[in-house]
Amino acid sequence: DAKTTQPPSMDCAEGRAANLPCNHSTISGNEYVYWYRQIHSQGPQYIIHGLKNNETNEMASLIITEDRKSSTLILPHATLRDTAVYYCIVRVAKEYGNKLVFGAGTILRVKS
Amino acid sequence: EAGVTQFPSHSVIEKGQTVTLRCDPISGHDNLYWYRRVMGKEIKFLLHFVKESKQDESGMPNNRFLAERTGGTYSTLKVQPAELEDSGVYFCASSHTPDRLQETQYFGPGTRLLVL
């Protein structure tokens, strides 16, 4: 699975959009981009995933560049409860599932 | 729908003792994964079951760790004998793959293991 690079930390004002970048320059055509987050003392939580088109769900939006070498997770109106470690993970789809390879992630601090 | 559950939530044992962690996946999920985070490190994959079969156990650290999933439902992870470096948080995740390209893993809250 391709390696990802994320900034170690970011701050965001409550109510503003949080834009979390991720570089995955070695991504290959059959690899998906997944985003998870871990709120303190909880298990990782799935947020969103995509292949090449932009995706949106009730939690966030995922913007993937046309060359697929980078992506941005957008939390449109960050709240204090969005303070967490956010992980960008690239993985190949396999018939019987595939492990997630976690990096250090980005610590997002939402401040009032 | 109930999520992934893990038991116990915390465990404190002495070096050399045995501990068994349990994971109940979401009903109907064939895939079950174990991960762990040791102090100061990143979350690491341990192994993956498809139903009752071990699909990938490349992340198991050594033969002191034994995972089972009898009947393809819940899973146990036994550490025997436990060592100090086994301390950490052990996560379980489950998924199903109706479309293999769209697998999403759902995690449990984890078991916090402290070996003294």
mmCIF file of C-alpha atoms in Angstrom:
data_model
loop_
_atom_site.group_PDB
_atom_site.id
_atom_site.type_symbol
_atom_site.label_atom_id
_atom_site.label_comp_id
_atom_site.label_asym_id
_atom_site.label_seq_id
_atom_site.Cartn_x
_atom_site.Cartn_y
_atom_site.Cartn_z
ATOM 1 C CA ASP A 1 0.000 0.000 0.000
ATOM 2 C CA ALA A 2 1.203 3.484 -0.811
ATOM 3 C CA LYS A 3 2.703 5.669 1.890
ATOM 4 C CA THR A 4 0.967 8.839 3.018
ATOM 5 C CA THR A 5 2.317 12.092 4.431
ATOM 6 C CA GLN A 6 0.303 14.333 6.751
ATOM 7 C CA PRO A 7 1.177 17.392 8.811
ATOM 8 C CA PRO A 8 1.694 16.444 12.457
ATOM 9 C CA SER A 9 -0.801 18.946 13.810
ATOM 10 C CA MET A 10 -3.294 21.651 12.889
ATOM 11 C CA ASP A 11 -5.505 24.107 14.712
ATOM 12 C CA CYS A 12 -8.960 25.193 13.670
ATOM 13 C CA ALA A 13 -11.434 27.666 15.110
ATOM 14 C CA GLU A 14 -14.759 26.268 16.190
ATOM 15 C CA GLY A 15 -17.395 26.730 13.511
ATOM 16 C CA ARG A 16 -14.862 27.131 10.726
ATOM 17 C CA ALA A 17 -13.978 24.577 8.097
ATOM 18 C CA ALA A 18 -11.091 22.257 8.889
ATOM 19 C CA ASN A 19 -9.048 21.271 5.855
ATOM 20 C CA LEU A 20 -6.706 18.368 6.465
ATOM 21 C CA PRO A 21 -4.217 17.613 3.671
ATOM 22 C CA CYS A 22 -2.658 14.303 2.753
ATOM 23 C CA ASN A 23 0.010 13.478 0.198
ATOM 24 C CA HIS A 24 0.074 10.060 -1.420
ATOM 25 C CA SER A 25 2.272 10.582 -4.446
ATOM 26 C CA THR A 26 2.968 6.874 -4.995
ATOM 27 C CA ILE A 27 -0.682 5.846 -5.068
ATOM 28 C CA SER A 28 -1.575 3.335 -7.743
ATOM 29 C CA GLY A 29 -4.722 3.004 -9.771
ATOM 30 C CA ASN A 30 -6.446 0.382 -7.641
ATOM 31 C CA GLU A 31 -5.811 2.030 -4.287
ATOM 32 C CA TYR A 32 -8.481 3.850 -2.353
ATOM 33 C CA VAL A 33 -7.972 6.761 0.014
ATOM 34 C CA TYR A 34 -9.560 6.247 3.421
ATOM 35 C CA TRP A 35 -9.856 8.641 6.316
ATOM 36 C CA TYR A 36 -10.288 7.590 9.921
ATOM 37 C CA ARG A 37 -10.059 9.525 13.133
ATOM 38 C CA GLN A 38 -9.393 8.625 16.722
ATOM 39 C CA ILE A 39 -10.919 10.684 19.453
ATOM 40 C CA HIS A 40 -9.091 10.342 22.731
ATOM 41 C CA SER A 41 -9.603 6.973 24.433
ATOM 42 C CA GLN A 42 -11.881 5.664 21.696
ATOM 43 C CA GLY A 43 -11.346 3.272 18.810
ATOM 44 C CA PRO A 44 -10.635 4.607 15.321
ATOM 45 C CA GLN A 45 -13.755 5.874 13.585
ATOM 46 C CA TYR A 46 -14.358 5.639 9.852
ATOM 47 C CA ILE A 47 -15.019 8.985 8.182
ATOM 48 C CA ILE A 48 -14.991 8.658 4.412
ATOM 49 C CA HIS A 49 -13.203 7.072 1.483
ATOM 50 C CA GLY A 50 -12.810 7.613 -2.256
ATOM 51 C CA LEU A 51 -11.040 6.468 -5.375
ATOM 52 C CA LYS A 52 -10.847 9.417 -7.740
ATOM 53 C CA ASN A 53 -14.071 11.370 -7.486
ATOM 54 C CA ASN A 54 -14.852 13.807 -4.710
ATOM 55 C CA GLU A 55 -17.030 12.319 -2.020
ATOM 56 C CA THR A 56 -19.321 13.776 0.617
ATOM 57 C CA ASN A 57 -21.221 12.262 3.498
ATOM 58 C CA GLU A 58 -22.807 13.512 6.685
ATOM 59 C CA MET A 59 -19.450 13.834 8.398
ATOM 60 C CA ALA A 60 -17.090 15.284 5.824
ATOM 61 C CA SER A 61 -16.065 15.862 2.242
ATOM 62 C CA LEU A 62 -13.094 14.293 0.510
ATOM 63 C CA ILE A 63 -11.406 16.127 -2.318
ATOM 64 C CA ILE A 64 -8.952 14.074 -4.393
ATOM 65 C CA THR A 65 -6.762 15.820 -6.929
ATOM 66 C CA GLU A 66 -7.048 14.813 -10.551
ATOM 67 C CA ASP A 67 -3.654 13.086 -10.521
ATOM 68 C CA ARG A 68 -4.681 11.396 -7.230
ATOM 69 C CA LYS A 69 -1.382 12.262 -5.604
ATOM 70 C CA SER A 70 -2.991 14.202 -2.795
ATOM 71 C CA SER A 71 -6.302 14.667 -1.071
ATOM 72 C CA THR A 72 -7.981 16.944 1.455
ATOM 73 C CA LEU A 73 -10.480 16.019 4.120
ATOM 74 C CA ILE A 74 -12.883 18.835 4.867
ATOM 75 C CA LEU A 75 -14.919 19.116 8.041
ATOM 76 C CA PRO A 76 -17.270 21.930 7.020
ATOM 77 C CA HIS A 77 -18.124 23.288 10.475
ATOM 78 C CA ALA A 78 -15.666 21.989 13.031
ATOM 79 C CA THR A 79 -16.810 21.578 16.617
ATOM 80 C CA LEU A 80 -14.836 20.940 19.790
ATOM 81 C CA ARG A 81 -15.830 17.285 19.518
ATOM 82 C CA ASP A 82 -13.918 17.028 16.238
ATOM 83 C CA THR A 83 -10.645 17.358 18.147
ATOM 84 C CA ALA A 84 -8.914 14.081 17.314
ATOM 85 C CA VAL A 85 -6.089 12.421 15.422
ATOM 86 C CA TYR A 86 -6.984 12.093 11.740
ATOM 87 C CA TYR A 87 -5.470 9.334 9.654
ATOM 88 C CA CYS A 88 -5.194 9.272 5.889
ATOM 89 C CA ILE A 89 -4.725 5.696 4.687
ATOM 90 C CA VAL A 90 -4.213 4.340 1.192
ATOM 91 C CA ARG A 91 -5.052 0.711 0.654
ATOM 92 C CA VAL A 92 -5.609 -1.823 -2.067
ATOM 93 C CA ALA A 93 -8.964 -3.505 -2.240
ATOM 94 C CA LYS A 94 -8.721 -7.277 -1.877
ATOM 95 C CA GLU A 95 -11.283 -9.989 -2.131
ATOM 96 C CA TYR A 96 -11.188 -10.826 1.571
ATOM 97 C CA GLY A 97 -10.446 -7.424 2.961
ATOM 98 C CA ASN A 98 -7.164 -5.786 3.742
ATOM 99 C CA LYS A 99 -5.415 -4.419 6.796
ATOM 100 C CA LEU A 100 -5.218 -0.725 7.498
ATOM 101 C CA VAL A 101 -1.728 0.741 7.821
ATOM 102 C CA PHE A 102 -1.849 3.670 10.214
ATOM 103 C CA GLY A 103 0.726 6.440 10.200
ATOM 104 C CA ALA A 104 1.175 9.126 12.806
ATOM 105 C CA GLY A 105 -1.792 11.109 11.487
ATOM 106 C CA THR A 106 -2.644 14.766 12.040
ATOM 107 C CA ILE A 107 -3.648 16.004 15.463
ATOM 108 C CA LEU A 108 -6.509 18.439 14.871
ATOM 109 C CA ARG A 109 -7.239 20.815 17.708
ATOM 110 C CA VAL A 110 -10.513 22.690 17.434
ATOM 111 C CA LYS A 111 -10.472 25.780 19.617
ATOM 112 C CA SER A 112 -13.290 27.975 20.828
ATOM 113 C CA GLU B 1 -27.340 -2.216 15.276
ATOM 114 C CA ALA B 2 -24.780 -2.986 17.966
ATOM 115 C CA GLY B 3 -21.212 -2.012 17.225
ATOM 116 C CA VAL B 4 -18.020 -3.947 17.822
ATOM 117 C CA THR B 5 -17.646 -4.737 21.494
ATOM 118 C CA GLN B 6 -14.524 -5.690 23.400
ATOM 119 C CA PHE B 7 -14.006 -7.166 26.814
ATOM 120 C CA PRO B 8 -12.519 -6.298 29.200
ATOM 121 C CA SER B 9 -12.145 -2.563 28.783
ATOM 122 C CA HIS B 10 -9.089 -2.589 31.028
ATOM 123 C CA SER B 11 -6.784 -5.295 32.313
ATOM 124 C CA VAL B 12 -3.873 -5.029 34.697
ATOM 125 C CA ILE B 13 -1.742 -8.139 35.101
ATOM 126 C CA GLU B 14 1.716 -9.072 36.247
ATOM 127 C CA LYS B 15 4.504 -10.129 33.974
ATOM 128 C CA GLY B 16 4.300 -13.833 33.266
ATOM 129 C CA GLN B 17 0.546 -14.075 33.696
ATOM 130 C CA THR B 18 -1.951 -14.889 30.987
ATOM 131 C CA VAL B 19 -4.596 -12.558 29.657
ATOM 132 C CA THR B 20 -7.398 -13.239 27.190
ATOM 133 C CA LEU B 21 -9.073 -10.440 25.299
ATOM 134 C CA ARG B 22 -12.411 -10.897 23.603
ATOM 135 C CA CYS B 23 -13.953 -9.213 20.598
ATOM 136 C CA ASP B 24 -17.538 -9.482 19.402
ATOM 137 C CA PRO B 25 -17.833 -8.165 15.853
ATOM 138 C CA ILE B 26 -20.873 -6.615 14.280
ATOM 139 C CA SER B 27 -23.344 -9.363 13.478
ATOM 140 C CA GLY B 28 -22.874 -10.740 9.986
ATOM 141 C CA HIS B 29 -19.365 -9.383 9.524
ATOM 142 C CA ASP B 30 -17.066 -12.063 8.143
ATOM 143 C CA ASN B 31 -13.879 -10.049 8.502
ATOM 144 C CA LEU B 32 -12.394 -9.547 11.932
ATOM 145 C CA TYR B 33 -9.140 -7.720 12.595
ATOM 146 C CA TRP B 34 -6.925 -7.204 15.620
ATOM 147 C CA TYR B 35 -4.720 -4.132 15.953
ATOM 148 C CA ARG B 36 -2.754 -2.690 18.829
ATOM 149 C CA ARG B 37 -1.091 0.510 19.860
ATOM 150 C CA VAL B 38 1.789 0.301 22.255
ATOM 151 C CA MET B 39 2.865 3.376 24.180
ATOM 152 C CA GLY B 40 4.111 6.153 21.937
ATOM 153 C CA LYS B 41 3.797 4.130 18.761
ATOM 154 C CA GLU B 42 1.379 3.975 15.875
ATOM 155 C CA ILE B 43 -1.554 1.607 15.592
ATOM 156 C CA LYS B 44 -0.281 -1.656 14.147
ATOM 157 C CA PHE B 45 -2.094 -4.529 12.477
ATOM 158 C CA LEU B 46 -1.879 -7.922 14.182
ATOM 159 C CA LEU B 47 -4.046 -10.314 12.211
ATOM 160 C CA HIS B 48 -7.133 -10.795 10.083
ATOM 161 C CA PHE B 49 -9.797 -13.500 10.160
ATOM 162 C CA VAL B 50 -12.229 -14.301 7.416
ATOM 163 C CA LYS B 51 -14.925 -16.198 9.255
ATOM 164 C CA GLU B 52 -12.972 -18.731 11.314
ATOM 165 C CA SER B 53 -9.865 -18.788 9.109
ATOM 166 C CA LYS B 54 -6.741 -16.724 9.595
ATOM 167 C CA GLN B 55 -6.304 -14.775 6.380
ATOM 168 C CA ASP B 56 -3.263 -12.759 7.415
ATOM 169 C CA GLU B 57 -1.331 -13.083 10.636
ATOM 170 C CA SER B 58 1.785 -11.261 9.511
ATOM 171 C CA GLY B 59 1.523 -8.700 12.296
ATOM 172 C CA MET B 60 1.544 -11.099 15.227
ATOM 173 C CA PRO B 61 4.654 -10.198 17.232
ATOM 174 C CA ASN B 62 5.630 -13.643 18.484
ATOM 175 C CA ASN B 63 4.308 -17.023 19.558
ATOM 176 C CA ARG B 64 3.154 -15.706 22.913
ATOM 177 C CA PHE B 65 0.121 -14.356 21.093
ATOM 178 C CA LEU B 66 -2.665 -16.731 20.058
ATOM 179 C CA ALA B 67 -5.824 -15.622 18.304
ATOM 180 C CA GLU B 68 -8.880 -17.747 17.695
ATOM 181 C CA ARG B 69 -12.257 -17.291 16.138
ATOM 182 C CA THR B 70 -14.140 -20.487 16.685
ATOM 183 C CA GLY B 71 -17.364 -20.703 14.707
ATOM 184 C CA GLY B 72 -16.590 -17.500 12.899
ATOM 185 C CA THR B 73 -18.287 -15.267 15.441
ATOM 186 C CA TYR B 74 -16.429 -13.753 18.368
ATOM 187 C CA SER B 75 -12.654 -13.833 18.621
ATOM 188 C CA THR B 76 -10.200 -14.128 21.469
ATOM 189 C CA LEU B 77 -6.615 -12.956 21.676
ATOM 190 C CA LYS B 78 -4.562 -14.633 24.351
ATOM 191 C CA VAL B 79 -1.188 -13.431 25.528
ATOM 192 C CA GLN B 80 0.777 -16.082 27.408
ATOM 193 C CA PRO B 81 3.026 -15.292 29.171
ATOM 194 C CA ALA B 82 2.585 -11.540 29.135
ATOM 195 C CA GLU B 83 5.645 -9.311 29.015
ATOM 196 C CA LEU B 84 6.046 -5.648 29.901
ATOM 197 C CA GLU B 85 6.251 -4.631 26.247
ATOM 198 C CA ASP B 86 2.804 -6.089 25.595
ATOM 199 C CA SER B 87 1.219 -3.150 27.393
ATOM 200 C CA GLY B 88 -0.936 -1.039 25.153
ATOM 201 C CA VAL B 89 -4.390 -0.734 23.679
ATOM 202 C CA TYR B 90 -5.744 -3.650 21.659
ATOM 203 C CA PHE B 91 -8.385 -2.829 19.089
ATOM 204 C CA CYS B 92 -10.688 -5.123 17.230
ATOM 205 C CA ALA B 93 -12.417 -4.197 13.981
ATOM 206 C CA SER B 94 -14.913 -5.937 11.746
ATOM 207 C CA SER B 95 -16.264 -5.547 8.246
ATOM 208 C CA HIS B 96 -18.152 -7.294 5.541
ATOM 209 C CA THR B 97 -17.331 -7.170 1.883
ATOM 210 C CA PRO B 98 -20.412 -7.342 -0.290
ATOM 211 C CA ASP B 99 -18.371 -5.252 -2.685
ATOM 212 C CA ARG B 100 -14.718 -5.940 -2.068
ATOM 213 C CA LEU B 101 -13.735 -2.479 -3.208
ATOM 214 C CA GLN B 102 -15.854 -0.758 -0.593
ATOM 215 C CA GLU B 103 -14.823 -2.449 2.628
ATOM 216 C CA THR B 104 -15.149 -0.294 5.733
ATOM 217 C CA GLN B 105 -13.723 -1.475 9.029
ATOM 218 C CA TYR B 106 -15.593 -0.592 12.219
ATOM 219 C CA PHE B 107 -13.567 -0.503 15.380
ATOM 220 C CA GLY B 108 -14.359 -1.393 18.935
ATOM 221 C CA PRO B 109 -13.404 0.807 21.897
ATOM 222 C CA GLY B 110 -10.301 -1.214 22.655
ATOM 223 C CA THR B 111 -8.904 -3.097 25.641
ATOM 224 C CA ARG B 112 -6.260 -1.289 27.650
ATOM 225 C CA LEU B 113 -3.702 -3.788 28.841
ATOM 226 C CA LEU B 114 -1.104 -2.932 31.436
ATOM 227 C CA VAL B 115 1.556 -5.499 32.289
ATOM 228 C CA LEU B 116 3.434 -4.778 35.522
#
